[in-house]
Every structure is written in structure tokens, then in C-alpha cells.
């Protein structure tokens, strides 16, 4: 049992403490390992050790293969594919890099067609994958193709922002109408009959 003086502090004792390990669910251990491998991969990539970084990223996949499809876990998968693709891109292999970007992009598209998917996350995943592809194309000198992709991403973002703004205006209008209706009810002590004129009563 963890001593009572530790129970109010979630950071003490540490995850490696024997007392903690006795109570720690295996899934929590996997979550910690996944995060550690991702960060180690990022660190190795930062110092140019692309092969070692890629190996770290790839070690995460077996730890998430049994996880359910959801936006949170798909973002984790997505970041792995993007990072692996980037290791290939920095090594000068656009073909292998783009294979990873396409998988990451498909994760986003899945959310856009699945009724239980997250539209906002799906669009963000697709945009991130496209930006990564554009950056990789720029590295190999295909500037025009890179610009075309970025233009596509920006235009989609403008369109999405416009739709979002229109939706917010509509929601604000609806809320205002609801608030006004509630104010009428309150003013009449809960009876709104006097304030509502039907076509029949108006005709009479």
C-alpha cells in the first residue's frame, strides 16, 4: 500500500517506485512508454540520427495496435507517421517519406467519412500531412508542387473559417431568440399566452 502521506500528491512516489509499480495498471505503463519513445525519437532526430529516431517511432506501433480508433489515439498514430516520413525526407528519400504522409493523411480522411469520426480532427490531420508533403517537396526542389499544396491547404482553411463564422452567427442569433423568449416568459410569470398571437386570433 502507498503510504497515506503520498496519496495527496500524484507525482510522489515516482512511477518507478516499487510501491507504485504494484498498483500501476499495465496500460498506464504503455502510455508512459509510448510517450518516452516518441520523445526519444524526437531527440535523436534533432541531432541527425534519423535511423535511430525512426526505430524509436516504429517501436510505438505495437503499443497502440489494440487501442480503439478515436481522435486522440489517431493523432498519436498520425504524429508517428509524420515523424517517420520526416526522417526519410531529411535523408533525401521523398518516395518513402510520402508513403508515410499518405498513411497519415488517410487517418484524417477516415474521420471525415465516418459518422462517428471527428470532422475537425480529420481536417487538421489532412492539413498537417499535406504541409509535411509540401515541406518534403521543397527539400527536393519541387517548389511549384509544394506551393500548390500549400495553396490548397490555405484555401480549405479559409473556407472552413468562413463556415465556422457563419455557424457562430447562426448560433448567436438562435441564443438571442431563446433568451428573448425566456425573458417574455419570466415577465409574464411563466404564462406566454398573452404574448403569442396566432393567425386565428389575429383574424378575429
PDB file of N, CA and C in Angstrom, residues 55-119:
ATOM      1  N   UNK A  55      13.554   4.150 -35.681  1.00  0.00           N
ATOM      2  CA  UNK A  55      13.391   2.909 -34.917  1.00  0.00           C
ATOM      3  C   UNK A  55      12.571   3.147 -33.658  1.00  0.00           C
ATOM      4  N   UNK A  56      12.815   4.279 -32.998  1.00  0.00           N
ATOM      5  CA  UNK A  56      12.035   4.610 -31.796  1.00  0.00           C
ATOM      6  C   UNK A  56      10.560   4.809 -32.136  1.00  0.00           C
ATOM      7  N   UNK A  57      10.302   5.550 -33.199  1.00  0.00           N
ATOM      8  CA  UNK A  57       8.912   5.781 -33.592  1.00  0.00           C
ATOM      9  C   UNK A  57       8.215   4.463 -33.921  1.00  0.00           C
ATOM     10  N   UNK A  58       8.901   3.592 -34.638  1.00  0.00           N
ATOM     11  CA  UNK A  58       8.295   2.333 -35.065  1.00  0.00           C
ATOM     12  C   UNK A  58       8.016   1.403 -33.889  1.00  0.00           C
ATOM     13  N   UNK A  59       8.749   1.557 -32.822  1.00  0.00           N
ATOM     14  CA  UNK A  59       8.522   0.716 -31.635  1.00  0.00           C
ATOM     15  C   UNK A  59       7.214   1.060 -30.934  1.00  0.00           C
ATOM     16  N   UNK A  60       6.633   2.211 -31.264  1.00  0.00           N
ATOM     17  CA  UNK A  60       5.382   2.607 -30.620  1.00  0.00           C
ATOM     18  C   UNK A  60       4.180   1.880 -31.223  1.00  0.00           C
ATOM     19  N   UNK A  61       4.254   1.539 -32.505  1.00  0.00           N
ATOM     20  CA  UNK A  61       3.095   0.957 -33.188  1.00  0.00           C
ATOM     21  C   UNK A  61       2.526  -0.290 -32.504  1.00  0.00           C
ATOM     22  N   UNK A  62       3.351  -1.247 -32.073  1.00  0.00           N
ATOM     23  CA  UNK A  62       2.773  -2.414 -31.398  1.00  0.00           C
ATOM     24  C   UNK A  62       2.035  -2.055 -30.106  1.00  0.00           C
ATOM     25  N   UNK A  63       2.382  -0.910 -29.531  1.00  0.00           N
ATOM     26  CA  UNK A  63       1.760  -0.498 -28.276  1.00  0.00           C
ATOM     27  C   UNK A  63       0.412   0.176 -28.484  1.00  0.00           C
ATOM     28  N   UNK A  64       0.106   0.555 -29.720  1.00  0.00           N
ATOM     29  CA  UNK A  64      -1.174   1.220 -29.985  1.00  0.00           C
ATOM     30  C   UNK A  64      -2.087   0.400 -30.903  1.00  0.00           C
ATOM     31  N   UNK A  65      -1.602  -0.746 -31.379  1.00  0.00           N
ATOM     32  CA  UNK A  65      -2.394  -1.507 -32.351  1.00  0.00           C
ATOM     33  C   UNK A  65      -3.716  -2.005 -31.778  1.00  0.00           C
ATOM     34  N   UNK A  66      -3.785  -2.226 -30.463  1.00  0.00           N
ATOM     35  CA  UNK A  66      -5.036  -2.698 -29.858  1.00  0.00           C
ATOM     36  C   UNK A  66      -5.890  -1.559 -29.313  1.00  0.00           C
ATOM     37  N   UNK A  67      -5.409  -0.337 -29.461  1.00  0.00           N
ATOM     38  CA  UNK A  67      -6.185   0.814 -28.994  1.00  0.00           C
ATOM     39  C   UNK A  67      -7.351   1.065 -29.956  1.00  0.00           C
ATOM     40  N   UNK A  68      -8.506   1.497 -29.440  1.00  0.00           N
ATOM     41  CA  UNK A  68      -9.660   1.769 -30.308  1.00  0.00           C
ATOM     42  C   UNK A  68      -9.400   2.986 -31.189  1.00  0.00           C
ATOM     43  N   UNK A  69     -10.076   3.019 -32.330  1.00  0.00           N
ATOM     44  CA  UNK A  69      -9.963   4.183 -33.199  1.00  0.00           C
ATOM     45  C   UNK A  69     -10.706   5.358 -32.565  1.00  0.00           C
ATOM     46  N   UNK A  70      -9.983   6.394 -32.285  1.00  0.00           N
ATOM     47  CA  UNK A  70     -10.567   7.625 -31.776  1.00  0.00           C
ATOM     48  C   UNK A  70      -9.609   8.752 -32.128  1.00  0.00           C
ATOM     49  N   UNK A  71     -10.067   9.990 -32.039  1.00  0.00           N
ATOM     50  CA  UNK A  71      -9.242  11.119 -32.450  1.00  0.00           C
ATOM     51  C   UNK A  71      -7.939  11.186 -31.659  1.00  0.00           C
ATOM     52  N   UNK A  72      -8.017  10.973 -30.362  1.00  0.00           N
ATOM     53  CA  UNK A  72      -6.813  11.100 -29.530  1.00  0.00           C
ATOM     54  C   UNK A  72      -5.740  10.110 -29.952  1.00  0.00           C
ATOM     55  N   UNK A  73      -6.115   8.837 -30.079  1.00  0.00           N
ATOM     56  CA  UNK A  73      -5.131   7.816 -30.440  1.00  0.00           C
ATOM     57  C   UNK A  73      -4.712   7.967 -31.903  1.00  0.00           C
ATOM     58  N   UNK A  74      -5.650   8.361 -32.751  1.00  0.00           N
ATOM     59  CA  UNK A  74      -5.290   8.557 -34.159  1.00  0.00           C
ATOM     60  C   UNK A  74      -4.304   9.714 -34.323  1.00  0.00           C
ATOM     61  N   UNK A  75      -4.405  10.724 -33.474  1.00  0.00           N
ATOM     62  CA  UNK A  75      -3.410  11.796 -33.512  1.00  0.00           C
ATOM     63  C   UNK A  75      -2.032  11.256 -33.141  1.00  0.00           C
ATOM     64  N   UNK A  76      -2.016  10.317 -32.211  1.00  0.00           N
ATOM     65  CA  UNK A  76      -0.744   9.713 -31.818  1.00  0.00           C
ATOM     66  C   UNK A  76      -0.164   8.916 -32.988  1.00  0.00           C
ATOM     67  N   UNK A  77      -1.010   8.113 -33.626  1.00  0.00           N
ATOM     68  CA  UNK A  77      -0.572   7.361 -34.805  1.00  0.00           C
ATOM     69  C   UNK A  77      -0.119   8.328 -35.904  1.00  0.00           C
ATOM     70  N   UNK A  78      -0.902   9.357 -36.091  1.00  0.00           N
ATOM     71  CA  UNK A  78      -0.629  10.355 -37.122  1.00  0.00           C
ATOM     72  C   UNK A  78       0.752  10.979 -36.929  1.00  0.00           C
ATOM     73  N   UNK A  79       1.059  11.372 -35.698  1.00  0.00           N
ATOM     74  CA  UNK A  79       2.353  12.007 -35.428  1.00  0.00           C
ATOM     75  C   UNK A  79       3.508  11.046 -35.698  1.00  0.00           C
ATOM     76  N   UNK A  80       3.284   9.771 -35.450  1.00  0.00           N
ATOM     77  CA  UNK A  80       4.330   8.782 -35.723  1.00  0.00           C
ATOM     78  C   UNK A  80       4.612   8.697 -37.220  1.00  0.00           C
ATOM     79  N   UNK A  81       3.537   8.610 -38.009  1.00  0.00           N
ATOM     80  CA  UNK A  81       3.728   8.528 -39.465  1.00  0.00           C
ATOM     81  C   UNK A  81       4.390   9.789 -40.011  1.00  0.00           C
ATOM     82  N   UNK A  82       3.972  10.940 -39.513  1.00  0.00           N
ATOM     83  CA  UNK A  82       4.581  12.192 -39.964  1.00  0.00           C
ATOM     84  C   UNK A  82       6.054  12.237 -39.579  1.00  0.00           C
ATOM     85  N   UNK A  83       6.354  11.864 -38.352  1.00  0.00           N
ATOM     86  CA  UNK A  83       7.754  11.893 -37.897  1.00  0.00           C
ATOM     87  C   UNK A  83       8.628  10.908 -38.677  1.00  0.00           C
ATOM     88  N   UNK A  84       8.077   9.723 -38.937  1.00  0.00           N
ATOM     89  CA  UNK A  84       8.837   8.741 -39.720  1.00  0.00           C
ATOM     90  C   UNK A  84       9.053   9.284 -41.133  1.00  0.00           C
ATOM     91  N   UNK A  85       7.998   9.856 -41.697  1.00  0.00           N
ATOM     92  CA  UNK A  85       8.136  10.452 -43.023  1.00  0.00           C
ATOM     93  C   UNK A  85       9.198  11.537 -43.042  1.00  0.00           C
ATOM     94  N   UNK A  86       9.239  12.338 -41.996  1.00  0.00           N
ATOM     95  CA  UNK A  86      10.229  13.409 -41.925  1.00  0.00           C
ATOM     96  C   UNK A  86      11.659  12.876 -41.848  1.00  0.00           C
ATOM     97  N   UNK A  87      11.839  11.721 -41.190  1.00  0.00           N
ATOM     98  CA  UNK A  87      13.196  11.150 -41.139  1.00  0.00           C
ATOM     99  C   UNK A  87      13.652  10.759 -42.544  1.00  0.00           C
ATOM    100  N   UNK A  88      12.725  10.222 -43.335  1.00  0.00           N
ATOM    101  CA  UNK A  88      13.062   9.869 -44.717  1.00  0.00           C
ATOM    102  C   UNK A  88      13.314  11.131 -45.546  1.00  0.00           C
ATOM    103  N   UNK A  89      12.476  12.143 -45.324  1.00  0.00           N
ATOM    104  CA  UNK A  89      12.628  13.389 -46.074  1.00  0.00           C
ATOM    105  C   UNK A  89      13.992  14.026 -45.810  1.00  0.00           C
ATOM    106  N   UNK A  90      14.369  14.082 -44.555  1.00  0.00           N
ATOM    107  CA  UNK A  90      15.666  14.682 -44.210  1.00  0.00           C
ATOM    108  C   UNK A  90      16.827  13.861 -44.742  1.00  0.00           C
ATOM    109  N   UNK A  91      16.556  12.572 -44.993  1.00  0.00           N
ATOM    110  CA  UNK A  91      17.593  11.704 -45.561  1.00  0.00           C
ATOM    111  C   UNK A  91      17.592  11.755 -47.084  1.00  0.00           C
ATOM    112  N   UNK A  92      16.669  12.533 -47.665  1.00  0.00           N
ATOM    113  CA  UNK A  92      16.637  12.703 -49.116  1.00  0.00           C
ATOM    114  C   UNK A  92      15.788  11.716 -49.872  1.00  0.00           C
ATOM    115  N   UNK A  93      14.977  10.920 -49.167  1.00  0.00           N
ATOM    116  CA  UNK A  93      14.150   9.917 -49.841  1.00  0.00           C
ATOM    117  C   UNK A  93      12.685  10.355 -49.792  1.00  0.00           C
ATOM    118  N   UNK A  94      12.280  11.116 -50.809  1.00  0.00           N
ATOM    119  CA  UNK A  94      10.905  11.627 -50.817  1.00  0.00           C
ATOM    120  C   UNK A  94       9.884  10.507 -50.982  1.00  0.00           C
ATOM    121  N   UNK A  95      10.187   9.499 -51.780  1.00  0.00           N
ATOM    122  CA  UNK A  95       9.228   8.414 -52.039  1.00  0.00           C
ATOM    123  C   UNK A  95       8.818   7.713 -50.757  1.00  0.00           C
ATOM    124  N   UNK A  96       9.809   7.332 -49.943  1.00  0.00           N
ATOM    125  CA  UNK A  96       9.492   6.671 -48.675  1.00  0.00           C
ATOM    126  C   UNK A  96       8.807   7.634 -47.713  1.00  0.00           C
ATOM    127  N   UNK A  97       9.215   8.892 -47.764  1.00  0.00           N
ATOM    128  CA  UNK A  97       8.595   9.892 -46.896  1.00  0.00           C
ATOM    129  C   UNK A  97       7.114  10.039 -47.234  1.00  0.00           C
ATOM    130  N   UNK A  98       6.816  10.134 -48.517  1.00  0.00           N
ATOM    131  CA  UNK A  98       5.440  10.362 -48.935  1.00  0.00           C
ATOM    132  C   UNK A  98       4.545   9.172 -48.641  1.00  0.00           C
ATOM    133  N   UNK A  99       5.117   7.982 -48.603  1.00  0.00           N
ATOM    134  CA  UNK A  99       4.333   6.801 -48.216  1.00  0.00           C
ATOM    135  C   UNK A  99       3.768   6.990 -46.803  1.00  0.00           C
ATOM    136  N   UNK A 100       4.585   7.548 -45.927  1.00  0.00           N
ATOM    137  CA  UNK A 100       4.155   7.779 -44.548  1.00  0.00           C
ATOM    138  C   UNK A 100       3.141   8.921 -44.486  1.00  0.00           C
ATOM    139  N   UNK A 101       3.376   9.971 -45.252  1.00  0.00           N
ATOM    140  CA  UNK A 101       2.442  11.101 -45.260  1.00  0.00           C
ATOM    141  C   UNK A 101       1.069  10.679 -45.768  1.00  0.00           C
ATOM    142  N   UNK A 102       1.047   9.777 -46.734  1.00  0.00           N
ATOM    143  CA  UNK A 102      -0.231   9.308 -47.285  1.00  0.00           C
ATOM    144  C   UNK A 102      -1.010   8.525 -46.237  1.00  0.00           C
ATOM    145  N   UNK A 103      -0.304   7.737 -45.440  1.00  0.00           N
ATOM    146  CA  UNK A 103      -0.989   6.990 -44.373  1.00  0.00           C
ATOM    147  C   UNK A 103      -1.561   7.959 -43.349  1.00  0.00           C
ATOM    148  N   UNK A 104      -0.756   8.977 -42.992  1.00  0.00           N
ATOM    149  CA  UNK A 104      -1.214   9.980 -42.027  1.00  0.00           C
ATOM    150  C   UNK A 104      -2.420  10.739 -42.566  1.00  0.00           C
ATOM    151  N   UNK A 105      -2.370  11.069 -43.846  1.00  0.00           N
ATOM    152  CA  UNK A 105      -3.486  11.782 -44.478  1.00  0.00           C
ATOM    153  C   UNK A 105      -4.748  10.927 -44.464  1.00  0.00           C
ATOM    154  N   UNK A 106      -4.609   9.628 -44.706  1.00  0.00           N
ATOM    155  CA  UNK A 106      -5.758   8.738 -44.737  1.00  0.00           C
ATOM    156  C   UNK A 106      -6.420   8.636 -43.364  1.00  0.00           C
ATOM    157  N   UNK A 107      -5.612   8.694 -42.306  1.00  0.00           N
ATOM    158  CA  UNK A 107      -6.194   8.682 -40.961  1.00  0.00           C
ATOM    159  C   UNK A 107      -7.177   9.835 -40.800  1.00  0.00           C
ATOM    160  N   UNK A 108      -6.785  11.002 -41.330  1.00  0.00           N
ATOM    161  CA  UNK A 108      -7.676  12.147 -41.258  1.00  0.00           C
ATOM    162  C   UNK A 108      -8.906  11.966 -42.121  1.00  0.00           C
ATOM    163  N   UNK A 109      -8.727  11.449 -43.322  1.00  0.00           N
ATOM    164  CA  UNK A 109      -9.859  11.243 -44.226  1.00  0.00           C
ATOM    165  C   UNK A 109     -10.855  10.249 -43.648  1.00  0.00           C
ATOM    166  N   UNK A 110     -10.360   9.270 -42.899  1.00  0.00           N
ATOM    167  CA  UNK A 110     -11.260   8.305 -42.260  1.00  0.00           C
ATOM    168  C   UNK A 110     -12.252   9.012 -41.347  1.00  0.00           C
ATOM    169  N   UNK A 111     -11.765  10.024 -40.628  1.00  0.00           N
ATOM    170  CA  UNK A 111     -12.644  10.761 -39.713  1.00  0.00           C
ATOM    171  C   UNK A 111     -13.680  11.583 -40.474  1.00  0.00           C
ATOM    172  N   UNK A 112     -13.353  11.986 -41.688  1.00  0.00           N
ATOM    173  CA  UNK A 112     -14.268  12.817 -42.468  1.00  0.00           C
ATOM    174  C   UNK A 112     -15.411  12.019 -43.083  1.00  0.00           C
ATOM    175  N   UNK A 113     -15.208  10.717 -43.258  1.00  0.00           N
ATOM    176  CA  UNK A 113     -16.255   9.890 -43.878  1.00  0.00           C
ATOM    177  C   UNK A 113     -16.989   9.017 -42.870  1.00  0.00           C
ATOM    178  N   UNK A 114     -16.404   8.832 -41.704  1.00  0.00           N
ATOM    179  CA  UNK A 114     -17.027   8.002 -40.673  1.00  0.00           C
ATOM    180  C   UNK A 114     -18.024   8.845 -39.882  1.00  0.00           C
ATOM    181  N   UNK A 115     -19.229   8.327 -39.715  1.00  0.00           N
ATOM    182  CA  UNK A 115     -20.262   9.075 -38.993  1.00  0.00           C
ATOM    183  C   UNK A 115     -19.870   9.333 -37.541  1.00  0.00           C
ATOM    184  N   UNK A 116     -19.001   8.493 -36.990  1.00  0.00           N
ATOM    185  CA  UNK A 116     -18.559   8.669 -35.616  1.00  0.00           C
ATOM    186  C   UNK A 116     -17.184   9.336 -35.536  1.00  0.00           C
ATOM    187  N   UNK A 117     -16.675   9.779 -36.683  1.00  0.00           N
ATOM    188  CA  UNK A 117     -15.380  10.428 -36.704  1.00  0.00           C
ATOM    189  C   UNK A 117     -15.468  11.879 -36.263  1.00  0.00           C
ATOM    190  N   UNK A 118     -14.311  12.477 -36.058  1.00  0.00           N
ATOM    191  CA  UNK A 118     -14.237  13.889 -35.682  1.00  0.00           C
ATOM    192  C   UNK A 118     -13.865  14.707 -36.912  1.00  0.00           C
ATOM    193  N   UNK A 119     -14.799  15.514 -37.385  1.00  0.00           N
ATOM    194  CA  UNK A 119     -14.561  16.295 -38.602  1.00  0.00           C
ATOM    195  C   UNK A 119     -13.409  17.280 -38.418  1.00  0.00           C
TER     196      UNK A 119
END
